[in-house]
JSON list of C-alpha atoms and ligand atoms in Angstrom, two decimals:
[
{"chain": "A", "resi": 1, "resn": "UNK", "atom": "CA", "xyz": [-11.57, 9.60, 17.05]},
{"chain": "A", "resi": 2, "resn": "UNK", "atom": "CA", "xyz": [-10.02, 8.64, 13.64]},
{"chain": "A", "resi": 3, "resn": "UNK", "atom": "CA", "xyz": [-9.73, 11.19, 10.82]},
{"chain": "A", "resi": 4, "resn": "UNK", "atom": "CA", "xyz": [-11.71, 10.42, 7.95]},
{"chain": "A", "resi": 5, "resn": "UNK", "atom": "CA", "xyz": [-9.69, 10.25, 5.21]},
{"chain": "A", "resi": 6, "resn": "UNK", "atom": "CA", "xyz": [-11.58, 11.09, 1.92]},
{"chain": "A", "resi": 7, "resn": "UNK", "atom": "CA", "xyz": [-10.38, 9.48, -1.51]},
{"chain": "A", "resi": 8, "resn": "UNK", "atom": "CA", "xyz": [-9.41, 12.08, -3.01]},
{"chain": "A", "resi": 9, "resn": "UNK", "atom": "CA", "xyz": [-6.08, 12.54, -1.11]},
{"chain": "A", "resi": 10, "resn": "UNK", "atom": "CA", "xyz": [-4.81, 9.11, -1.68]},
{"chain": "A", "resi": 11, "resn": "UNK", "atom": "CA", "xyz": [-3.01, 10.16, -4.73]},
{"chain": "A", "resi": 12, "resn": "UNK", "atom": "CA", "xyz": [-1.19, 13.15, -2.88]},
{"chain": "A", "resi": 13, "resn": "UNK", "atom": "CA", "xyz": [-1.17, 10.63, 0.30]},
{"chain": "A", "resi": 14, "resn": "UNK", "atom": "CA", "xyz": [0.57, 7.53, -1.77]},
{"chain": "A", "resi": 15, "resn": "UNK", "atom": "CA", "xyz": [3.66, 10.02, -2.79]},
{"chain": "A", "resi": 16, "resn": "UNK", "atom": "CA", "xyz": [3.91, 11.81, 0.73]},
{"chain": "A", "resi": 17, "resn": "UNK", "atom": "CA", "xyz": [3.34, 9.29, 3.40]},
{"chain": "A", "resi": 18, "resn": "UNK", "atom": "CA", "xyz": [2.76, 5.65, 2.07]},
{"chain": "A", "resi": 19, "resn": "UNK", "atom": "CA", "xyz": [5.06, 2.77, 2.85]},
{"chain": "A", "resi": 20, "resn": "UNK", "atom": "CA", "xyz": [6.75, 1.39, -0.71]},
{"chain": "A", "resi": 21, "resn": "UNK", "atom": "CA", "xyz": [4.49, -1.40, -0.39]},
{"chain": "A", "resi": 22, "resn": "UNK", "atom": "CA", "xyz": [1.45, 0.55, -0.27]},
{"chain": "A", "resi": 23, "resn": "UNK", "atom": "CA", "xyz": [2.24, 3.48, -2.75]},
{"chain": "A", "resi": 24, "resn": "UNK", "atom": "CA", "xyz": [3.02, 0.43, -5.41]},
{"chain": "A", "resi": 25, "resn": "UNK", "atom": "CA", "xyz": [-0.08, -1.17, -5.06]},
{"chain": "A", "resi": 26, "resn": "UNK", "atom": "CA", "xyz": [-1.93, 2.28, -5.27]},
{"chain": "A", "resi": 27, "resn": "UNK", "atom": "CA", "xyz": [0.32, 3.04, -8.77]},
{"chain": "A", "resi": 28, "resn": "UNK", "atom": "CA", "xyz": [-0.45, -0.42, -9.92]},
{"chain": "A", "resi": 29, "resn": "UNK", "atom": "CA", "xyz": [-4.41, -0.11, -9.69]},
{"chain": "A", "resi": 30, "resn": "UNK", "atom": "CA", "xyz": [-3.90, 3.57, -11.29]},
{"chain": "A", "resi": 31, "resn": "UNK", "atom": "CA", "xyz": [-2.13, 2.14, -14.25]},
{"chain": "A", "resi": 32, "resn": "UNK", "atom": "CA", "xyz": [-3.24, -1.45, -14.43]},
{"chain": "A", "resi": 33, "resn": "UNK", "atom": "CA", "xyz": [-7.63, -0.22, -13.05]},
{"chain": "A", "resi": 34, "resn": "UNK", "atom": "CA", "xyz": [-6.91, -3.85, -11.67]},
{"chain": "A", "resi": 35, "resn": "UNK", "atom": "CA", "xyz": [-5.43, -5.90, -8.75]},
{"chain": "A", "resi": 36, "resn": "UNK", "atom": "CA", "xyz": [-4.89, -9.52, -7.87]},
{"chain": "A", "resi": 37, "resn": "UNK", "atom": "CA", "xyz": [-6.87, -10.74, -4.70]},
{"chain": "A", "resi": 38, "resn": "UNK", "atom": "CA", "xyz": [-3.35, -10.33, -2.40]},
{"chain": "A", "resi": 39, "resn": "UNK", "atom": "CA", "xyz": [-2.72, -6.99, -3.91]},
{"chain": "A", "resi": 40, "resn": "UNK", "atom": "CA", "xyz": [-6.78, -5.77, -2.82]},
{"chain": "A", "resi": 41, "resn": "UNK", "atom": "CA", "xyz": [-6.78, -7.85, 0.43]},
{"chain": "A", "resi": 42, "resn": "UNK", "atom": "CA", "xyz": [-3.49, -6.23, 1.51]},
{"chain": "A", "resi": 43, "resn": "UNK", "atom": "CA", "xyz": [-4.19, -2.61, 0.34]},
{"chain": "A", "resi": 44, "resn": "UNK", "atom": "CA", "xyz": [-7.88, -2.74, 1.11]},
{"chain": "A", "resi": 45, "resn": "UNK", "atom": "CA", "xyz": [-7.15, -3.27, 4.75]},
{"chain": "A", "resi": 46, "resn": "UNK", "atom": "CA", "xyz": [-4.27, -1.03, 4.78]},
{"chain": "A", "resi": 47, "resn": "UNK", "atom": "CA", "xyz": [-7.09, 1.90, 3.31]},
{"chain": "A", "resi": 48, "resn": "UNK", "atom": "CA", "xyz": [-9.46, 0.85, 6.09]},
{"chain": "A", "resi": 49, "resn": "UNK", "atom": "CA", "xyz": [-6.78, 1.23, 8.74]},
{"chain": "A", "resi": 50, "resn": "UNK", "atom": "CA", "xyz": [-5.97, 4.65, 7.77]},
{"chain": "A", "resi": 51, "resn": "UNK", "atom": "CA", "xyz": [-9.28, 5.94, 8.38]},
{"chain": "A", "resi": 52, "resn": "UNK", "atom": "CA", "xyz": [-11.02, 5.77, 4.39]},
{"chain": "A", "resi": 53, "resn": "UNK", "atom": "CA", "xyz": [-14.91, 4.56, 5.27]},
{"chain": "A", "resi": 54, "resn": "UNK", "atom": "CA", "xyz": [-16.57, 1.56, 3.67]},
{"chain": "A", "resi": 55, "resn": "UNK", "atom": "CA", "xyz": [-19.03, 3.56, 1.24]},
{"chain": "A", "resi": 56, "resn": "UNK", "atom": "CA", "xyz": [-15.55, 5.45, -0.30]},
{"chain": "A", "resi": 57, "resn": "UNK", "atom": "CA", "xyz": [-14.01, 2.26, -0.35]},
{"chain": "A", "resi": 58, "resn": "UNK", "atom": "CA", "xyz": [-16.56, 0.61, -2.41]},
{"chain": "A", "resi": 59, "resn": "UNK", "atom": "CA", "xyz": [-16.19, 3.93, -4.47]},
{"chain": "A", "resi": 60, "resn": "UNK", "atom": "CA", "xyz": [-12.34, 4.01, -5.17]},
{"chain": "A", "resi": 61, "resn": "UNK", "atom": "CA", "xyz": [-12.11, 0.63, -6.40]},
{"chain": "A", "resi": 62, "resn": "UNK", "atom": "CA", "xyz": [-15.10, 0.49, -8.65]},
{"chain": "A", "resi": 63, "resn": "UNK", "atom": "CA", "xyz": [-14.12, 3.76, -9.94]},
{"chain": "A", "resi": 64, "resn": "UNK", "atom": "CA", "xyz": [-10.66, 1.97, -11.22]},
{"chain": "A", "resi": 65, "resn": "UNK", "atom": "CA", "xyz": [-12.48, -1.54, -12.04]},
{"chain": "A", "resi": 66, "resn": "UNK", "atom": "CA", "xyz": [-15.49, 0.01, -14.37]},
{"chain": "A", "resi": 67, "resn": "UNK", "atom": "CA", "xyz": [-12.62, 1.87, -16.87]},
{"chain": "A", "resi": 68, "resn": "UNK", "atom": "CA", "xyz": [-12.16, -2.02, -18.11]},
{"chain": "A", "resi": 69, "resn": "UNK", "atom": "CA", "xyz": [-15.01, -3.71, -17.01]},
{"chain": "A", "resi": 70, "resn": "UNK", "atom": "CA", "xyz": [-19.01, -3.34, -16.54]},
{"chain": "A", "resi": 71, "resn": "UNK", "atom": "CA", "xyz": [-20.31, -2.27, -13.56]},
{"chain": "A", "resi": 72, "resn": "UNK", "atom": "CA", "xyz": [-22.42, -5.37, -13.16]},
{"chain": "A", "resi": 73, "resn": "UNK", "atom": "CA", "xyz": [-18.89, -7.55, -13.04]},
{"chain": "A", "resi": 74, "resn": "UNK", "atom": "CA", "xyz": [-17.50, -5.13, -10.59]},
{"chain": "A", "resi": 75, "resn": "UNK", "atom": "CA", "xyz": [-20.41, -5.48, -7.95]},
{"chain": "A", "resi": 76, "resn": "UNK", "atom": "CA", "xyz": [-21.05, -9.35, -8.57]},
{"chain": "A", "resi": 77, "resn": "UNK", "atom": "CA", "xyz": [-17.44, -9.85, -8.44]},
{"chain": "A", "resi": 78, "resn": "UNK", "atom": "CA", "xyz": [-15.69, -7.48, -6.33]},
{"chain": "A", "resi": 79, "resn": "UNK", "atom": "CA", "xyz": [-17.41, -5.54, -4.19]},
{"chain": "A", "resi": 80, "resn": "UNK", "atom": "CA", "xyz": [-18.38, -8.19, -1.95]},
{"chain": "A", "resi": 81, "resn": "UNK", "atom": "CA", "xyz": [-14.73, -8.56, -0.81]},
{"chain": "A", "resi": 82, "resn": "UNK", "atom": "CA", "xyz": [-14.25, -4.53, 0.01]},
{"chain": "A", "resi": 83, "resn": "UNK", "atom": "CA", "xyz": [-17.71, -5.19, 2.32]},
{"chain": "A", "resi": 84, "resn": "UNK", "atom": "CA", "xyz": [-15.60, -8.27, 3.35]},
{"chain": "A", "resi": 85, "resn": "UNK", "atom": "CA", "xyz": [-12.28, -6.47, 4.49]},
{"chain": "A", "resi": 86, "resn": "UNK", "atom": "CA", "xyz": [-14.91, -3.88, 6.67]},
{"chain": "A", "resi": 87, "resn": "UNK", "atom": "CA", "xyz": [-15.97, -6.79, 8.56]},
{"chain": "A", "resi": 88, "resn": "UNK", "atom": "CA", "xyz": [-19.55, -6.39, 6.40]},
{"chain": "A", "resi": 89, "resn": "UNK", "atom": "CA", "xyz": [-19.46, -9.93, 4.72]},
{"chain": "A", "resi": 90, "resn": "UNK", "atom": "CA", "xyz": [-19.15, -13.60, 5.06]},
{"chain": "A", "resi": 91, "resn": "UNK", "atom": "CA", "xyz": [-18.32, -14.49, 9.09]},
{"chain": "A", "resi": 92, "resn": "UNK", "atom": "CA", "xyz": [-18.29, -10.84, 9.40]},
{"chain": "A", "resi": 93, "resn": "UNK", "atom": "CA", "xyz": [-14.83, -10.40, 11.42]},
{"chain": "A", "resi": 94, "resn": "UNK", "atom": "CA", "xyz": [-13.06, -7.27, 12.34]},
{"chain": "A", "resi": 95, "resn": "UNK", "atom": "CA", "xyz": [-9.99, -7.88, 9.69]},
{"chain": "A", "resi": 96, "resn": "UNK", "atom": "CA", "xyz": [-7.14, -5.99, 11.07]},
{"chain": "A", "resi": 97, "resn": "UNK", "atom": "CA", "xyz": [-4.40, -4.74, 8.39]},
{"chain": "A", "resi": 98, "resn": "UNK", "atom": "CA", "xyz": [-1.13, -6.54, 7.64]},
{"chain": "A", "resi": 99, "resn": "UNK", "atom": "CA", "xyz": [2.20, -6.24, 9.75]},
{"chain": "A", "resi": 100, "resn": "UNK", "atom": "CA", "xyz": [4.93, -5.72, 7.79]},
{"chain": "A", "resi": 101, "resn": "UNK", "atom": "CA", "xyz": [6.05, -9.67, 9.05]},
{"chain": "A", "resi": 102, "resn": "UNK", "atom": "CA", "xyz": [2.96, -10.67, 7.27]},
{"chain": "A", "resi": 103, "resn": "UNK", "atom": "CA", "xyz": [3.40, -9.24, 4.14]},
{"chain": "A", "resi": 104, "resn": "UNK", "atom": "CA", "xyz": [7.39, -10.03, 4.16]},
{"chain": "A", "resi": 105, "resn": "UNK", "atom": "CA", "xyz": [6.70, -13.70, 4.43]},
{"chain": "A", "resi": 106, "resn": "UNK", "atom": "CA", "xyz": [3.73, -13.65, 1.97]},
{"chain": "A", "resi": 107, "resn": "UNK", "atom": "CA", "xyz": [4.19, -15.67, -0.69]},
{"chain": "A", "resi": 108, "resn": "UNK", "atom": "CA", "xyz": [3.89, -13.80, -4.24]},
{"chain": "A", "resi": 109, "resn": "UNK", "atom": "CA", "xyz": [3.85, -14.99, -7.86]},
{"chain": "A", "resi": 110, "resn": "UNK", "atom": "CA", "xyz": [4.07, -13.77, -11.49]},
{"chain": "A", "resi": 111, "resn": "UNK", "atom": "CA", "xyz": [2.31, -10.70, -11.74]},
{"chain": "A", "resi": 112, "resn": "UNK", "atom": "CA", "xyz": [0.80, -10.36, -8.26]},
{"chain": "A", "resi": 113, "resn": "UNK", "atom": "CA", "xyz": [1.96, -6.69, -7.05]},
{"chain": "A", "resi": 114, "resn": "UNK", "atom": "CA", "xyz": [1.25, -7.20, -3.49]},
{"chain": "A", "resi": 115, "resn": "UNK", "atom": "CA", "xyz": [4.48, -8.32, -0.81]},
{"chain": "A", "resi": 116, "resn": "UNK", "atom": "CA", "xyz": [6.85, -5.83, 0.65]},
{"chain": "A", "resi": 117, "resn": "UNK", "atom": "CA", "xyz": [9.32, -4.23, -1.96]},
{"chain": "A", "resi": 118, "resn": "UNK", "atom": "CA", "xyz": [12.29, -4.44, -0.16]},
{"chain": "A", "resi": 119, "resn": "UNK", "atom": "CA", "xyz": [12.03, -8.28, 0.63]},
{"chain": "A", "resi": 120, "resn": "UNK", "atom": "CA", "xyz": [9.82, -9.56, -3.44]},
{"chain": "A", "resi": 121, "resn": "UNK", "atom": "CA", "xyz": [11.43, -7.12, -5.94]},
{"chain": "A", "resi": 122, "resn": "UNK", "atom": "CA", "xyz": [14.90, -7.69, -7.92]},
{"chain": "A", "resi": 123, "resn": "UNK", "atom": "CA", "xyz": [17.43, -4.59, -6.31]},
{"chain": "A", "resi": 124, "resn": "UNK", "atom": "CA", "xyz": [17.94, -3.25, -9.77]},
{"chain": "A", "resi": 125, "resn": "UNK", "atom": "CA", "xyz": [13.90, -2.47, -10.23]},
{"chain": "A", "resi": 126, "resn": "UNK", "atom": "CA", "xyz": [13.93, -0.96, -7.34]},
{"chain": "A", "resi": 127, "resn": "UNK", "atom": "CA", "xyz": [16.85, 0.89, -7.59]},
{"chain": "A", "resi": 128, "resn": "UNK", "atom": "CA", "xyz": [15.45, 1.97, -10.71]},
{"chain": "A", "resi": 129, "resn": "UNK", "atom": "CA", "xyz": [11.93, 2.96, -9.09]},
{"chain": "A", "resi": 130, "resn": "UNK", "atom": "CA", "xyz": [13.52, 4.85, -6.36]},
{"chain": "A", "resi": 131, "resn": "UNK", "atom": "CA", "xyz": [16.01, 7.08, -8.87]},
{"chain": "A", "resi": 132, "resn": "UNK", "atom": "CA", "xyz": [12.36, 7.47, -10.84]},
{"chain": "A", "resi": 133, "resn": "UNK", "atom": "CA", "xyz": [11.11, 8.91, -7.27]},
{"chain": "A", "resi": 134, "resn": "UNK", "atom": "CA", "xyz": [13.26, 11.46, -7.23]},
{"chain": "A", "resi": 135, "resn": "UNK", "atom": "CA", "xyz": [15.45, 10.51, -4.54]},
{"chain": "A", "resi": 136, "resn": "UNK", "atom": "CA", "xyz": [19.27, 11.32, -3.99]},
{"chain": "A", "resi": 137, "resn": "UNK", "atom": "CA", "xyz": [21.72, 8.64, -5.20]},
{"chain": "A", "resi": 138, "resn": "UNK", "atom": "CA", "xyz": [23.03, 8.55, -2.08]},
{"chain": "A", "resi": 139, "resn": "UNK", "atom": "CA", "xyz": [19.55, 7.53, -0.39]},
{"chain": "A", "resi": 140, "resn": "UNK", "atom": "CA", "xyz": [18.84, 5.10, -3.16]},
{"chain": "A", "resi": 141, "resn": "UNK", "atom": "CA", "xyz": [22.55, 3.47, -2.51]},
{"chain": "A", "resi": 142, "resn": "UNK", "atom": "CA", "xyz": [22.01, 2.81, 1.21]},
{"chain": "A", "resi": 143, "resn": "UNK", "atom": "CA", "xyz": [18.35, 1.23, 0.79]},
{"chain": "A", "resi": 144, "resn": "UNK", "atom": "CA", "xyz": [19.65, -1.04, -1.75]},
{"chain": "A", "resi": 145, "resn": "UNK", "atom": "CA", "xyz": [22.49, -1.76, 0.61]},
{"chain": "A", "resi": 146, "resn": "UNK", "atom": "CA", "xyz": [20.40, -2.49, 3.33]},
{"chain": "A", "resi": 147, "resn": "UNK", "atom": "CA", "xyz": [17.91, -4.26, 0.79]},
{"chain": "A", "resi": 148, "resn": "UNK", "atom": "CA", "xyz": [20.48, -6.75, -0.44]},
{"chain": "A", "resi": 149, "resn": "UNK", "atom": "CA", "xyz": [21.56, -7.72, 3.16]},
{"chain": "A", "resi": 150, "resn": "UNK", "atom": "CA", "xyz": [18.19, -9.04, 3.91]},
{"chain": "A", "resi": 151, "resn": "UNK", "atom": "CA", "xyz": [17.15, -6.10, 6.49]},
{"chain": "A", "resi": 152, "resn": "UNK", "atom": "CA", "xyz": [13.83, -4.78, 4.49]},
{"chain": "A", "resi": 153, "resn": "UNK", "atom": "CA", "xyz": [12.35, -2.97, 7.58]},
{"chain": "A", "resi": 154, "resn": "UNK", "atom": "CA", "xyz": [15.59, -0.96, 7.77]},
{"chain": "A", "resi": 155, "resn": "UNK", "atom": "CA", "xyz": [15.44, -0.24, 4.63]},
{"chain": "A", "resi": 156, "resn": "UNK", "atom": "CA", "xyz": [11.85, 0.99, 4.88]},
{"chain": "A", "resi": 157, "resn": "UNK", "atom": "CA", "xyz": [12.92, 3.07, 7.63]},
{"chain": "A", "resi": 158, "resn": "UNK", "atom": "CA", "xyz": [15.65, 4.70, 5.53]},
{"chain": "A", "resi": 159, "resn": "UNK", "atom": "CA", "xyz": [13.19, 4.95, 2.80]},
{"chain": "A", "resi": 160, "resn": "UNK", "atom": "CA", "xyz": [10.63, 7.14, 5.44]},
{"chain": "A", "resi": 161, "resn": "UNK", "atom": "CA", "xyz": [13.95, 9.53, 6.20]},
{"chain": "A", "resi": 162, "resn": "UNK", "atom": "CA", "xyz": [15.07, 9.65, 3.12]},
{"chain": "A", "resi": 163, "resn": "UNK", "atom": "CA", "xyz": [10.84, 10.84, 1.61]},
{"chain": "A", "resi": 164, "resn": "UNK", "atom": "CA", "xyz": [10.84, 13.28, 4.70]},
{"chain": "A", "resi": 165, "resn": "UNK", "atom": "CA", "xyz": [13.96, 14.65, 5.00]},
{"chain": "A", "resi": 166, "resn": "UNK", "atom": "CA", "xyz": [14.90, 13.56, 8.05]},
{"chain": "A", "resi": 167, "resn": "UNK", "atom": "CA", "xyz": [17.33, 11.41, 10.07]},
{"chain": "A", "resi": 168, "resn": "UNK", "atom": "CA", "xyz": [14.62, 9.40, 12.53]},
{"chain": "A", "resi": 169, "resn": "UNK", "atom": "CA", "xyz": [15.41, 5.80, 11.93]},
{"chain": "A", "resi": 170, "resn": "UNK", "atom": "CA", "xyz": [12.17, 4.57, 13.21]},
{"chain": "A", "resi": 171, "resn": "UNK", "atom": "CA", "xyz": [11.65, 1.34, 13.83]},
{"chain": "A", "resi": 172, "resn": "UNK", "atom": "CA", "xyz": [8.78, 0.11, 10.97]},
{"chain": "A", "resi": 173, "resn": "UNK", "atom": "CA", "xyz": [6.57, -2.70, 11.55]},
{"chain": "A", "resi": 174, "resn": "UNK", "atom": "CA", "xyz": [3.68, -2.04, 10.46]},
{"chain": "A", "resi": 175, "resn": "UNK", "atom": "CA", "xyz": [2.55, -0.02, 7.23]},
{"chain": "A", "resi": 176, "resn": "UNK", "atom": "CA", "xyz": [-0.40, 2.01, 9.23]},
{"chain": "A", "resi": 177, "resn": "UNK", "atom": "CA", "xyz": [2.27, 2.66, 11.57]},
{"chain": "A", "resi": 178, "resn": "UNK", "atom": "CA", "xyz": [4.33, 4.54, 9.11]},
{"chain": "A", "resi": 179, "resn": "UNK", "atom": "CA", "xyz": [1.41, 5.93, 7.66]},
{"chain": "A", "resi": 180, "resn": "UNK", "atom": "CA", "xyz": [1.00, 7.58, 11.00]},
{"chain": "A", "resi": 181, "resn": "UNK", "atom": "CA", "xyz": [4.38, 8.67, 11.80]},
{"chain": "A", "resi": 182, "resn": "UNK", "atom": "CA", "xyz": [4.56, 10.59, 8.55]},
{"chain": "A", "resi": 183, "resn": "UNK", "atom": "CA", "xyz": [0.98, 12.04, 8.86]},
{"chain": "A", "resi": 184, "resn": "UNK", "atom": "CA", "xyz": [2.49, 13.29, 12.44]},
{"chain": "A", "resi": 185, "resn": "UNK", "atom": "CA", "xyz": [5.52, 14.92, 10.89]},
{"chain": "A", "resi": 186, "resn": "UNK", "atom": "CA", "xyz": [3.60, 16.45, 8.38]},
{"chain": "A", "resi": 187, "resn": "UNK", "atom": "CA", "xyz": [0.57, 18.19, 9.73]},
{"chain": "B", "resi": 201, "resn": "SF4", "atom": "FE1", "xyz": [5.64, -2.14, 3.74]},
{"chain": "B", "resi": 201, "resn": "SF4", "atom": "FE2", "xyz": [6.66, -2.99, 6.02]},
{"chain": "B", "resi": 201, "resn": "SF4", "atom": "FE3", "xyz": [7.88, -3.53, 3.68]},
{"chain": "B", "resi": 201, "resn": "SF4", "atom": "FE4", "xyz": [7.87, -1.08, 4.69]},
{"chain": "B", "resi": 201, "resn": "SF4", "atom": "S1", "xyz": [8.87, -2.90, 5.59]},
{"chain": "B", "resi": 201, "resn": "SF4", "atom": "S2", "xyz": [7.49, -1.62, 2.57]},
{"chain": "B", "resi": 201, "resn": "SF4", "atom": "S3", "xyz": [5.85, -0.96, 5.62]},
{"chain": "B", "resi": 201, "resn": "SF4", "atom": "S4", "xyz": [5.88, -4.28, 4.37]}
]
């Protein structure tokens, strides 16, 4: 049986073990207490897949939403697509979270914050980002490396070893995947 993971922890969870892709979106909806459809579709499943239930689902995001907008908006609006990513909407499917080929070919525009980092942001932003994280220059100069040649799950693999201290060079496909790997190395 799946842990329940309780909202609380995402914070602590988004710095420790989320993928780039994932701890973006969660900064973005900190900052922003808003998200483009691809950026709630993609995240929204990702949070389901990591063991967060429906009801604190339907909590976290109308906690951000309702600092800028009524709570009527947010439930007429929105919360039908968090019952919708639980399979609790519309044709009522079991919606399975994104691969990390999914959200690398994803198309994204102006001001969507959804995609994978390593494949939709300009190196020098996320070069930038990465120094902001904390990391060593040496880290940040091999992921951008890696970034520039094209090879983004590499790159998120470095990008795992270089947040955990370690030398694994896992092979990443899938962002519930490394969210599992680096629960496993840290409990
Ligand atoms: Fe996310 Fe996959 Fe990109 Fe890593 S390689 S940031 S897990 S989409």
């Amino acid at each position: 049986v799946k842990a329940v993971i309780p909202i609380e922890t995402l914070d602590t969870l988004s710095v420790k073990s989320y993928p780039l892709c994932m701890r973006q979106l969660h900064e973005h909806l900190r900052t922003a207490h808003h998200m483009k459809h691809g950026g709630r579709l993609q995240y929204g499943l990702f949070l389901k897949g990591i063991g967060v239930t429906l009801e604190d689902s339907l909590r976290f995001w109308r906690e951000e939403f309702t600092k800028i907008m009524d709570l009527d908006k947010f439930e007429k609006q929105y919360a039908y697509n968090v019952r919708y990513n639980y399979g609790k909407e519309g044709s009522k499917r079991n919606y399975t979270p994104f691969s990390c080929l999914k959200i690398i070919n994803n198309t994204v525009g102006p001001g969507d914050c959804h995609g994978c980092p390593f494949r939709h942001c300009e190196p020098n932003n996320l070069k930038n980002r990465l120094i902001g994280y904390g990391f060593d220059h040496q880290a940040v100069h091999d992921i951008i490396d890696i970034t520039k040649k094209g090879h983004y799950q590499i790159a998120c693999s470095k990008y795992f070893d270089a947040s955990h201290n370690v030398d694994l060079g896992l092979g990443i496909n899938h962002p519930n995947q490394y969210f599992e790997e680096s629960q496993k190395l840290i409990k």
